[in-house]
Amino acid sequence: MPLPEIPLGPGASRIESINAGVRTMPTEYAQDRIGAGELPPPSALLRAFREPVESNRRKHRVLAAARELVECHERRQHALQAAHDPTASSGRVAACSQLVEDIDGHRAKLVGSIDDWVAANVVHRTGASLHTETLGAVIDRMAAKWIAAQQVLDVEPQQNGEVHRQWSKLAELADGYRDLIIDVTEHRRRLPVW
């Protein structure tokens, strides 16, 4: 069943189809050559969400953390679903609650890792407008939305309205991310570093 076409901005990729049960999202593979000190473009970030970092590709610290954030959100979603199962015992609910807490702690470390990378690698112009969120927080939100969009494909593929809504929200976040990194690299905006 083809997915709705969702624009991600100029030069960005689009959702094309589900072929033989495998979700495909073409991305700009030329962006694999981003330097270790450069902000990854949205296409590289979305690819990191979709695919595990291959050992034969040069790892970008932000992309590796982004992939781990997706895995955290996926595990978190499964734990929440298990805790909300009507047949779950109180022990199971407590175990799921502890797991969610542990996952959130790991997410905070990954967000911090991304923010540390920004502090060490991104030059900010004094007087540039300060963004309200750190880059790690932005990527964490995108990872959460990626999992929500994937889940609606798995659970409710026939509800095109909900599929379109979730993927549109992800596209909006990707556009916002793209605009943010452009503004940062052109010194119009700076990212908070704590």
PDB file of N, CA, C and O in Angstrom, residues 120-194:
ATOM      1  N   ALA A 120      31.526  21.412  21.664  1.00  0.00           N
ATOM      2  CA  ALA A 120      32.911  21.247  21.221  1.00  0.00           C
ATOM      3  C   ALA A 120      33.115  21.532  19.734  1.00  0.00           C
ATOM      4  O   ALA A 120      34.242  21.847  19.321  1.00  0.00           O
ATOM      5  N   ASN A 121      32.053  21.450  18.918  1.00  0.00           N
ATOM      6  CA  ASN A 121      32.248  21.500  17.462  1.00  0.00           C
ATOM      7  C   ASN A 121      31.535  22.624  16.727  1.00  0.00           C
ATOM      8  O   ASN A 121      31.827  22.850  15.555  1.00  0.00           O
ATOM      9  N   VAL A 122      30.591  23.294  17.355  1.00  0.00           N
ATOM     10  CA  VAL A 122      29.821  24.311  16.649  1.00  0.00           C
ATOM     11  C   VAL A 122      30.215  25.690  17.174  1.00  0.00           C
ATOM     12  O   VAL A 122      30.118  25.946  18.373  1.00  0.00           O
ATOM     13  N   VAL A 123      30.662  26.529  16.255  1.00  0.00           N
ATOM     14  CA  VAL A 123      31.045  27.895  16.615  1.00  0.00           C
ATOM     15  C   VAL A 123      29.790  28.760  16.594  1.00  0.00           C
ATOM     16  O   VAL A 123      29.030  28.742  15.627  1.00  0.00           O
ATOM     17  N   HIS A 124      29.586  29.486  17.674  1.00  0.00           N
ATOM     18  CA  HIS A 124      28.418  30.360  17.767  1.00  0.00           C
ATOM     19  C   HIS A 124      28.852  31.816  17.744  1.00  0.00           C
ATOM     20  O   HIS A 124      29.845  32.182  18.366  1.00  0.00           O
ATOM     21  N   ARG A 125      28.099  32.616  17.027  1.00  0.00           N
ATOM     22  CA  ARG A 125      28.369  34.048  16.965  1.00  0.00           C
ATOM     23  C   ARG A 125      27.686  34.718  18.147  1.00  0.00           C
ATOM     24  O   ARG A 125      26.510  34.503  18.409  1.00  0.00           O
ATOM     25  N   THR A 126      28.449  35.536  18.852  1.00  0.00           N
ATOM     26  CA  THR A 126      27.875  36.294  19.956  1.00  0.00           C
ATOM     27  C   THR A 126      26.792  37.214  19.407  1.00  0.00           C
ATOM     28  O   THR A 126      26.964  37.840  18.371  1.00  0.00           O
ATOM     29  N   GLY A 127      25.678  37.256  20.082  1.00  0.00           N
ATOM     30  CA  GLY A 127      24.578  38.110  19.665  1.00  0.00           C
ATOM     31  C   GLY A 127      23.571  37.419  18.766  1.00  0.00           C
ATOM     32  O   GLY A 127      22.506  37.964  18.507  1.00  0.00           O
ATOM     33  N   ALA A 128      23.894  36.201  18.288  1.00  0.00           N
ATOM     34  CA  ALA A 128      22.930  35.468  17.472  1.00  0.00           C
ATOM     35  C   ALA A 128      21.763  35.051  18.364  1.00  0.00           C
ATOM     36  O   ALA A 128      21.928  34.815  19.558  1.00  0.00           O
ATOM     37  N   SER A 129      20.600  34.952  17.781  1.00  0.00           N
ATOM     38  CA  SER A 129      19.399  34.563  18.523  1.00  0.00           C
ATOM     39  C   SER A 129      19.576  33.163  19.104  1.00  0.00           C
ATOM     40  O   SER A 129      20.042  32.254  18.426  1.00  0.00           O
ATOM     41  N   LEU A 130      19.206  32.992  20.369  1.00  0.00           N
ATOM     42  CA  LEU A 130      19.345  31.709  21.048  1.00  0.00           C
ATOM     43  C   LEU A 130      18.116  30.844  20.784  1.00  0.00           C
ATOM     44  O   LEU A 130      16.985  31.275  21.004  1.00  0.00           O
ATOM     45  N   HIS A 131      18.344  29.620  20.319  1.00  0.00           N
ATOM     46  CA  HIS A 131      17.256  28.667  20.113  1.00  0.00           C
ATOM     47  C   HIS A 131      16.748  28.201  21.472  1.00  0.00           C
ATOM     48  O   HIS A 131      17.489  28.172  22.442  1.00  0.00           O
ATOM     49  N   THR A 132      15.490  27.810  21.552  1.00  0.00           N
ATOM     50  CA  THR A 132      14.890  27.451  22.842  1.00  0.00           C
ATOM     51  C   THR A 132      15.264  26.054  23.317  1.00  0.00           C
ATOM     52  O   THR A 132      15.128  25.763  24.502  1.00  0.00           O
ATOM     53  N   GLU A 133      15.693  25.171  22.432  1.00  0.00           N
ATOM     54  CA  GLU A 133      16.031  23.792  22.801  1.00  0.00           C
ATOM     55  C   GLU A 133      17.461  23.483  22.382  1.00  0.00           C
ATOM     56  O   GLU A 133      17.954  24.024  21.398  1.00  0.00           O
ATOM     57  N   THR A 134      18.075  22.560  23.096  1.00  0.00           N
ATOM     58  CA  THR A 134      19.381  22.086  22.659  1.00  0.00           C
ATOM     59  C   THR A 134      19.191  21.190  21.438  1.00  0.00           C
ATOM     60  O   THR A 134      18.077  20.694  21.188  1.00  0.00           O
ATOM     61  N   LEU A 135      20.269  20.949  20.701  1.00  0.00           N
ATOM     62  CA  LEU A 135      20.175  20.065  19.539  1.00  0.00           C
ATOM     63  C   LEU A 135      19.804  18.653  19.981  1.00  0.00           C
ATOM     64  O   LEU A 135      19.018  17.975  19.321  1.00  0.00           O
ATOM     65  N   GLY A 136      20.334  18.221  21.116  1.00  0.00           N
ATOM     66  CA  GLY A 136      19.985  16.894  21.617  1.00  0.00           C
ATOM     67  C   GLY A 136      18.501  16.750  21.890  1.00  0.00           C
ATOM     68  O   GLY A 136      17.892  15.725  21.570  1.00  0.00           O
ATOM     69  N   ALA A 137      17.887  17.788  22.455  1.00  0.00           N
ATOM     70  CA  ALA A 137      16.443  17.747  22.733  1.00  0.00           C
ATOM     71  C   ALA A 137      15.641  17.715  21.432  1.00  0.00           C
ATOM     72  O   ALA A 137      14.634  17.010  21.338  1.00  0.00           O
ATOM     73  N   VAL A 138      16.088  18.455  20.425  1.00  0.00           N
ATOM     74  CA  VAL A 138      15.402  18.463  19.126  1.00  0.00           C
ATOM     75  C   VAL A 138      15.458  17.070  18.500  1.00  0.00           C
ATOM     76  O   VAL A 138      14.442  16.542  18.027  1.00  0.00           O
ATOM     77  N   ILE A 139      16.636  16.460  18.513  1.00  0.00           N
ATOM     78  CA  ILE A 139      16.798  15.130  17.912  1.00  0.00           C
ATOM     79  C   ILE A 139      16.010  14.082  18.702  1.00  0.00           C
ATOM     80  O   ILE A 139      15.413  13.176  18.112  1.00  0.00           O
ATOM     81  N   ASP A 140      15.959  14.223  20.017  1.00  0.00           N
ATOM     82  CA  ASP A 140      15.178  13.304  20.840  1.00  0.00           C
ATOM     83  C   ASP A 140      13.691  13.383  20.476  1.00  0.00           C
ATOM     84  O   ASP A 140      13.011  12.361  20.357  1.00  0.00           O
ATOM     85  N   ARG A 141      13.201  14.600  20.269  1.00  0.00           N
ATOM     86  CA  ARG A 141      11.786  14.763  19.863  1.00  0.00           C
ATOM     87  C   ARG A 141      11.535  14.137  18.498  1.00  0.00           C
ATOM     88  O   ARG A 141      10.510  13.502  18.265  1.00  0.00           O
ATOM     89  N   MET A 142      12.491  14.320  17.566  1.00  0.00           N
ATOM     90  CA  MET A 142      12.341  13.714  16.241  1.00  0.00           C
ATOM     91  C   MET A 142      12.352  12.185  16.331  1.00  0.00           C
ATOM     92  O   MET A 142      11.588  11.515  15.634  1.00  0.00           O
ATOM     93  N   ALA A 143      13.211  11.640  17.186  1.00  0.00           N
ATOM     94  CA  ALA A 143      13.280  10.180  17.354  1.00  0.00           C
ATOM     95  C   ALA A 143      11.957   9.648  17.898  1.00  0.00           C
ATOM     96  O   ALA A 143      11.463   8.604  17.448  1.00  0.00           O
ATOM     97  N   ALA A 144      11.369  10.368  18.850  1.00  0.00           N
ATOM     98  CA  ALA A 144      10.072   9.959  19.403  1.00  0.00           C
ATOM     99  C   ALA A 144       8.995   9.978  18.321  1.00  0.00           C
ATOM    100  O   ALA A 144       8.163   9.067  18.229  1.00  0.00           O
ATOM    101  N   LYS A 145       8.998  11.005  17.491  1.00  0.00           N
ATOM    102  CA  LYS A 145       7.997  11.103  16.426  1.00  0.00           C
ATOM    103  C   LYS A 145       8.235  10.026  15.368  1.00  0.00           C
ATOM    104  O   LYS A 145       7.284   9.504  14.778  1.00  0.00           O
ATOM    105  N   TRP A 146       9.496   9.670  15.101  1.00  0.00           N
ATOM    106  CA  TRP A 146       9.809   8.594  14.155  1.00  0.00           C
ATOM    107  C   TRP A 146       9.147   7.300  14.626  1.00  0.00           C
ATOM    108  O   TRP A 146       8.512   6.602  13.842  1.00  0.00           O
ATOM    109  N   ILE A 147       9.288   6.995  15.913  1.00  0.00           N
ATOM    110  CA  ILE A 147       8.696   5.768  16.457  1.00  0.00           C
ATOM    111  C   ILE A 147       7.167   5.842  16.389  1.00  0.00           C
ATOM    112  O   ILE A 147       6.514   4.858  16.039  1.00  0.00           O
ATOM    113  N   ALA A 148       6.592   6.995  16.682  1.00  0.00           N
ATOM    114  CA  ALA A 148       5.127   7.140  16.600  1.00  0.00           C
ATOM    115  C   ALA A 148       4.653   6.914  15.168  1.00  0.00           C
ATOM    116  O   ALA A 148       3.630   6.259  14.940  1.00  0.00           O
ATOM    117  N   ALA A 149       5.394   7.441  14.201  1.00  0.00           N
ATOM    118  CA  ALA A 149       5.016   7.267  12.789  1.00  0.00           C
ATOM    119  C   ALA A 149       5.161   5.809  12.367  1.00  0.00           C
ATOM    120  O   ALA A 149       4.311   5.268  11.649  1.00  0.00           O
ATOM    121  N   GLN A 150       6.235   5.153  12.814  1.00  0.00           N
ATOM    122  CA  GLN A 150       6.427   3.741  12.484  1.00  0.00           C
ATOM    123  C   GLN A 150       5.327   2.888  13.122  1.00  0.00           C
ATOM    124  O   GLN A 150       4.817   1.960  12.492  1.00  0.00           O
ATOM    125  N   GLN A 151       4.964   3.213  14.346  1.00  0.00           N
ATOM    126  CA  GLN A 151       3.954   2.430  15.054  1.00  0.00           C
ATOM    127  C   GLN A 151       2.605   2.492  14.347  1.00  0.00           C
ATOM    128  O   GLN A 151       1.912   1.486  14.236  1.00  0.00           O
ATOM    129  N   VAL A 152       2.225   3.665  13.871  1.00  0.00           N
ATOM    130  CA  VAL A 152       0.929   3.779  13.204  1.00  0.00           C
ATOM    131  C   VAL A 152       0.917   2.957  11.909  1.00  0.00           C
ATOM    132  O   VAL A 152      -0.114   2.434  11.516  1.00  0.00           O
ATOM    133  N   LEU A 153       2.082   2.809  11.276  1.00  0.00           N
ATOM    134  CA  LEU A 153       2.154   1.943  10.090  1.00  0.00           C
ATOM    135  C   LEU A 153       1.955   0.487  10.475  1.00  0.00           C
ATOM    136  O   LEU A 153       1.319  -0.275   9.749  1.00  0.00           O
ATOM    137  N   ASP A 154       2.518   0.096  11.624  1.00  0.00           N
ATOM    138  CA  ASP A 154       2.415  -1.297  12.063  1.00  0.00           C
ATOM    139  C   ASP A 154       1.030  -1.635  12.603  1.00  0.00           C
ATOM    140  O   ASP A 154       0.520  -2.723  12.393  1.00  0.00           O
ATOM    141  N   VAL A 155       0.422  -0.684  13.322  1.00  0.00           N
ATOM    142  CA  VAL A 155      -0.831  -0.956  14.029  1.00  0.00           C
ATOM    143  C   VAL A 155      -2.052  -0.609  13.194  1.00  0.00           C
ATOM    144  O   VAL A 155      -3.021  -1.352  13.168  1.00  0.00           O
ATOM    145  N   GLU A 156      -2.019   0.535  12.525  1.00  0.00           N
ATOM    146  CA  GLU A 156      -3.207   1.027  11.830  1.00  0.00           C
ATOM    147  C   GLU A 156      -2.914   1.415  10.377  1.00  0.00           C
ATOM    148  O   GLU A 156      -3.169   2.545   9.974  1.00  0.00           O
ATOM    149  N   PRO A 157      -2.366   0.493   9.564  1.00  0.00           N
ATOM    150  CA  PRO A 157      -2.000   0.878   8.193  1.00  0.00           C
ATOM    151  C   PRO A 157      -3.196   1.290   7.330  1.00  0.00           C
ATOM    152  O   PRO A 157      -3.032   2.003   6.347  1.00  0.00           O
ATOM    153  N   GLN A 158      -4.397   0.862   7.708  1.00  0.00           N
ATOM    154  CA  GLN A 158      -5.567   1.201   6.903  1.00  0.00           C
ATOM    155  C   GLN A 158      -6.108   2.592   7.216  1.00  0.00           C
ATOM    156  O   GLN A 158      -6.935   3.113   6.480  1.00  0.00           O
ATOM    157  N   GLN A 159      -5.683   3.175   8.321  1.00  0.00           N
ATOM    158  CA  GLN A 159      -6.174   4.501   8.689  1.00  0.00           C
ATOM    159  C   GLN A 159      -5.259   5.564   8.079  1.00  0.00           C
ATOM    160  O   GLN A 159      -4.375   6.106   8.736  1.00  0.00           O
ATOM    161  N   ASN A 160      -5.489   5.847   6.803  1.00  0.00           N
ATOM    162  CA  ASN A 160      -4.634   6.767   6.065  1.00  0.00           C
ATOM    163  C   ASN A 160      -4.546   8.136   6.704  1.00  0.00           C
ATOM    164  O   ASN A 160      -3.514   8.784   6.645  1.00  0.00           O
ATOM    165  N   GLY A 161      -5.631   8.613   7.342  1.00  0.00           N
ATOM    166  CA  GLY A 161      -5.611   9.925   7.976  1.00  0.00           C
ATOM    167  C   GLY A 161      -4.596   9.993   9.094  1.00  0.00           C
ATOM    168  O   GLY A 161      -3.829  10.952   9.211  1.00  0.00           O
ATOM    169  N   GLU A 162      -4.561   8.956   9.935  1.00  0.00           N
ATOM    170  CA  GLU A 162      -3.609   8.933  11.052  1.00  0.00           C
ATOM    171  C   GLU A 162      -2.177   8.731  10.544  1.00  0.00           C
ATOM    172  O   GLU A 162      -1.245   9.342  11.053  1.00  0.00           O
ATOM    173  N   VAL A 163      -2.012   7.875   9.541  1.00  0.00           N
ATOM    174  CA  VAL A 163      -0.682   7.682   8.942  1.00  0.00           C
ATOM    175  C   VAL A 163      -0.174   9.010   8.404  1.00  0.00           C
ATOM    176  O   VAL A 163       0.961   9.420   8.674  1.00  0.00           O
ATOM    177  N   HIS A 164      -1.019   9.688   7.657  1.00  0.00           N
ATOM    178  CA  HIS A 164      -0.620  10.974   7.073  1.00  0.00           C
ATOM    179  C   HIS A 164      -0.306  11.995   8.166  1.00  0.00           C
ATOM    180  O   HIS A 164       0.688  12.729   8.071  1.00  0.00           O
ATOM    181  N   ARG A 165      -1.103  12.031   9.214  1.00  0.00           N
ATOM    182  CA  ARG A 165      -0.884  12.996  10.302  1.00  0.00           C
ATOM    183  C   ARG A 165       0.461  12.766  10.982  1.00  0.00           C
ATOM    184  O   ARG A 165       1.227  13.705  11.199  1.00  0.00           O
ATOM    185  N   GLN A 166       0.767  11.514  11.305  1.00  0.00           N
ATOM    186  CA  GLN A 166       2.031  11.213  11.989  1.00  0.00           C
ATOM    187  C   GLN A 166       3.244  11.521  11.112  1.00  0.00           C
ATOM    188  O   GLN A 166       4.225  12.108  11.573  1.00  0.00           O
ATOM    189  N   TRP A 167       3.172  11.130   9.833  1.00  0.00           N
ATOM    190  CA  TRP A 167       4.312  11.380   8.950  1.00  0.00           C
ATOM    191  C   TRP A 167       4.429  12.862   8.614  1.00  0.00           C
ATOM    192  O   TRP A 167       5.533  13.374   8.417  1.00  0.00           O
ATOM    193  N   SER A 168       3.314  13.581   8.563  1.00  0.00           N
ATOM    194  CA  SER A 168       3.364  15.030   8.351  1.00  0.00           C
ATOM    195  C   SER A 168       4.043  15.729   9.527  1.00  0.00           C
ATOM    196  O   SER A 168       4.832  16.657   9.339  1.00  0.00           O
ATOM    197  N   LYS A 169       3.738  15.272  10.734  1.00  0.00           N
ATOM    198  CA  LYS A 169       4.388  15.857  11.914  1.00  0.00           C
ATOM    199  C   LYS A 169       5.893  15.599  11.875  1.00  0.00           C
ATOM    200  O   LYS A 169       6.689  16.477  12.212  1.00  0.00           O
ATOM    201  N   LEU A 170       6.289  14.393  11.485  1.00  0.00           N
ATOM    202  CA  LEU A 170       7.712  14.092  11.367  1.00  0.00           C
ATOM    203  C   LEU A 170       8.354  14.983  10.299  1.00  0.00           C
ATOM    204  O   LEU A 170       9.447  15.509  10.491  1.00  0.00           O
ATOM    205  N   ALA A 171       7.652  15.165   9.175  1.00  0.00           N
ATOM    206  CA  ALA A 171       8.176  16.028   8.109  1.00  0.00           C
ATOM    207  C   ALA A 171       8.338  17.464   8.595  1.00  0.00           C
ATOM    208  O   ALA A 171       9.325  18.134   8.271  1.00  0.00           O
ATOM    209  N   GLU A 172       7.387  17.943   9.386  1.00  0.00           N
ATOM    210  CA  GLU A 172       7.494  19.295   9.942  1.00  0.00           C
ATOM    211  C   GLU A 172       8.695  19.411  10.863  1.00  0.00           C
ATOM    212  O   GLU A 172       9.416  20.407  10.840  1.00  0.00           O
ATOM    213  N   LEU A 173       8.922  18.395  11.689  1.00  0.00           N
ATOM    214  CA  LEU A 173      10.096  18.412  12.560  1.00  0.00           C
ATOM    215  C   LEU A 173      11.385  18.375  11.746  1.00  0.00           C
ATOM    216  O   LEU A 173      12.361  19.063  12.082  1.00  0.00           O
ATOM    217  N   ALA A 174      11.408  17.579  10.673  1.00  0.00           N
ATOM    218  CA  ALA A 174      12.596  17.516   9.812  1.00  0.00           C
ATOM    219  C   ALA A 174      12.841  18.867   9.143  1.00  0.00           C
ATOM    220  O   ALA A 174      13.992  19.317   9.039  1.00  0.00           O
ATOM    221  N   ASP A 175      11.775  19.526   8.693  1.00  0.00           N
ATOM    222  CA  ASP A 175      11.927  20.865   8.105  1.00  0.00           C
ATOM    223  C   ASP A 175      12.451  21.858   9.139  1.00  0.00           C
ATOM    224  O   ASP A 175      13.326  22.672   8.852  1.00  0.00           O
ATOM    225  N   GLY A 176      11.911  21.794  10.353  1.00  0.00           N
ATOM    226  CA  GLY A 176      12.378  22.677  11.422  1.00  0.00           C
ATOM    227  C   GLY A 176      13.839  22.424  11.761  1.00  0.00           C
ATOM    228  O   GLY A 176      14.609  23.359  12.001  1.00  0.00           O
ATOM    229  N   TYR A 177      14.237  21.158  11.784  1.00  0.00           N
ATOM    230  CA  TYR A 177      15.635  20.794  12.040  1.00  0.00           C
ATOM    231  C   TYR A 177      16.526  21.368  10.943  1.00  0.00           C
ATOM    232  O   TYR A 177      17.569  21.955  11.223  1.00  0.00           O
ATOM    233  N   ARG A 178      16.100  21.192   9.682  1.00  0.00           N
ATOM    234  CA  ARG A 178      16.882  21.716   8.559  1.00  0.00           C
ATOM    235  C   ARG A 178      17.051  23.230   8.682  1.00  0.00           C
ATOM    236  O   ARG A 178      18.152  23.761   8.544  1.00  0.00           O
ATOM    237  N   ASP A 179      15.949  23.934   8.968  1.00  0.00           N
ATOM    238  CA  ASP A 179      16.020  25.390   9.120  1.00  0.00           C
ATOM    239  C   ASP A 179      16.946  25.774  10.268  1.00  0.00           C
ATOM    240  O   ASP A 179      17.716  26.736  10.164  1.00  0.00           O
ATOM    241  N   LEU A 180      16.888  25.012  11.357  1.00  0.00           N
ATOM    242  CA  LEU A 180      17.729  25.300  12.511  1.00  0.00           C
ATOM    243  C   LEU A 180      19.207  25.150  12.177  1.00  0.00           C
ATOM    244  O   LEU A 180      20.010  26.042  12.480  1.00  0.00           O
ATOM    245  N   ILE A 181      19.589  24.029  11.538  1.00  0.00           N
ATOM    246  CA  ILE A 181      21.017  23.852  11.263  1.00  0.00           C
ATOM    247  C   ILE A 181      21.517  24.847  10.221  1.00  0.00           C
ATOM    248  O   ILE A 181      22.669  25.259  10.277  1.00  0.00           O
ATOM    249  N   ILE A 182      20.650  25.267   9.307  1.00  0.00           N
ATOM    250  CA  ILE A 182      21.044  26.325   8.357  1.00  0.00           C
ATOM    251  C   ILE A 182      21.287  27.623   9.111  1.00  0.00           C
ATOM    252  O   ILE A 182      22.300  28.294   8.914  1.00  0.00           O
ATOM    253  N   ASP A 183      20.366  27.981   9.999  1.00  0.00           N
ATOM    254  CA  ASP A 183      20.527  29.208  10.786  1.00  0.00           C
ATOM    255  C   ASP A 183      21.769  29.157  11.667  1.00  0.00           C
ATOM    256  O   ASP A 183      22.461  30.158  11.836  1.00  0.00           O
ATOM    257  N   VAL A 184      22.069  27.985  12.225  1.00  0.00           N
ATOM    258  CA  VAL A 184      23.255  27.856  13.077  1.00  0.00           C
ATOM    259  C   VAL A 184      24.523  27.985  12.250  1.00  0.00           C
ATOM    260  O   VAL A 184      25.450  28.713  12.623  1.00  0.00           O
ATOM    261  N   THR A 185      24.583  27.312  11.103  1.00  0.00           N
ATOM    262  CA  THR A 185      25.794  27.375  10.284  1.00  0.00           C
ATOM    263  C   THR A 185      25.985  28.753   9.658  1.00  0.00           C
ATOM    264  O   THR A 185      27.114  29.144   9.385  1.00  0.00           O
ATOM    265  N   GLU A 186      24.906  29.484   9.457  1.00  0.00           N
ATOM    266  CA  GLU A 186      25.016  30.854   8.915  1.00  0.00           C
ATOM    267  C   GLU A 186      25.061  31.896  10.030  1.00  0.00           C
ATOM    268  O   GLU A 186      24.959  33.089   9.766  1.00  0.00           O
ATOM    269  N   HIS A 187      25.210  31.445  11.274  1.00  0.00           N
ATOM    270  CA  HIS A 187      25.401  32.294  12.462  1.00  0.00           C
ATOM    271  C   HIS A 187      24.247  33.248  12.740  1.00  0.00           C
ATOM    272  O   HIS A 187      24.440  34.291  13.344  1.00  0.00           O
ATOM    273  N   ARG A 188      23.047  32.886  12.329  1.00  0.00           N
ATOM    274  CA  ARG A 188      21.855  33.679  12.674  1.00  0.00           C
ATOM    275  C   ARG A 188      21.249  33.208  13.979  1.00  0.00           C
ATOM    276  O   ARG A 188      20.458  33.901  14.596  1.00  0.00           O
ATOM    277  N   ARG A 189      21.564  31.987  14.370  1.00  0.00           N
ATOM    278  CA  ARG A 189      20.990  31.396  15.568  1.00  0.00           C
ATOM    279  C   ARG A 189      22.095  30.607  16.257  1.00  0.00           C
ATOM    280  O   ARG A 189      23.000  30.093  15.627  1.00  0.00           O
ATOM    281  N   ARG A 190      21.993  30.495  17.551  1.00  0.00           N
ATOM    282  CA  ARG A 190      22.937  29.668  18.307  1.00  0.00           C
ATOM    283  C   ARG A 190      22.160  28.668  19.161  1.00  0.00           C
ATOM    284  O   ARG A 190      21.006  28.906  19.506  1.00  0.00           O
ATOM    285  N   LEU A 191      22.801  27.562  19.414  1.00  0.00           N
ATOM    286  CA  LEU A 191      22.179  26.497  20.199  1.00  0.00           C
ATOM    287  C   LEU A 191      22.591  26.620  21.656  1.00  0.00           C
ATOM    288  O   LEU A 191      23.745  26.939  21.956  1.00  0.00           O
ATOM    289  N   PRO A 192      21.653  26.401  22.568  1.00  0.00           N
ATOM    290  CA  PRO A 192      22.043  26.449  23.978  1.00  0.00           C
ATOM    291  C   PRO A 192      22.988  25.289  24.312  1.00  0.00           C
ATOM    292  O   PRO A 192      22.821  24.192  23.798  1.00  0.00           O
ATOM    293  N   VAL A 193      23.981  25.571  25.097  1.00  0.00           N
ATOM    294  CA  VAL A 193      24.883  24.525  25.601  1.00  0.00           C
ATOM    295  C   VAL A 193      24.930  24.692  27.114  1.00  0.00           C
ATOM    296  O   VAL A 193      25.092  25.790  27.623  1.00  0.00           O
ATOM    297  N   TRP A 194      24.744  23.607  27.816  1.00  0.00           N
ATOM    298  CA  TRP A 194      24.689  23.688  29.275  1.00  0.00           C
ATOM    299  C   TRP A 194      25.950  23.144  29.879  1.00  0.00           C
ATOM    300  O   TRP A 194      26.550  22.244  29.520  1.00  0.00           O
TER     301      TRP A 194
END
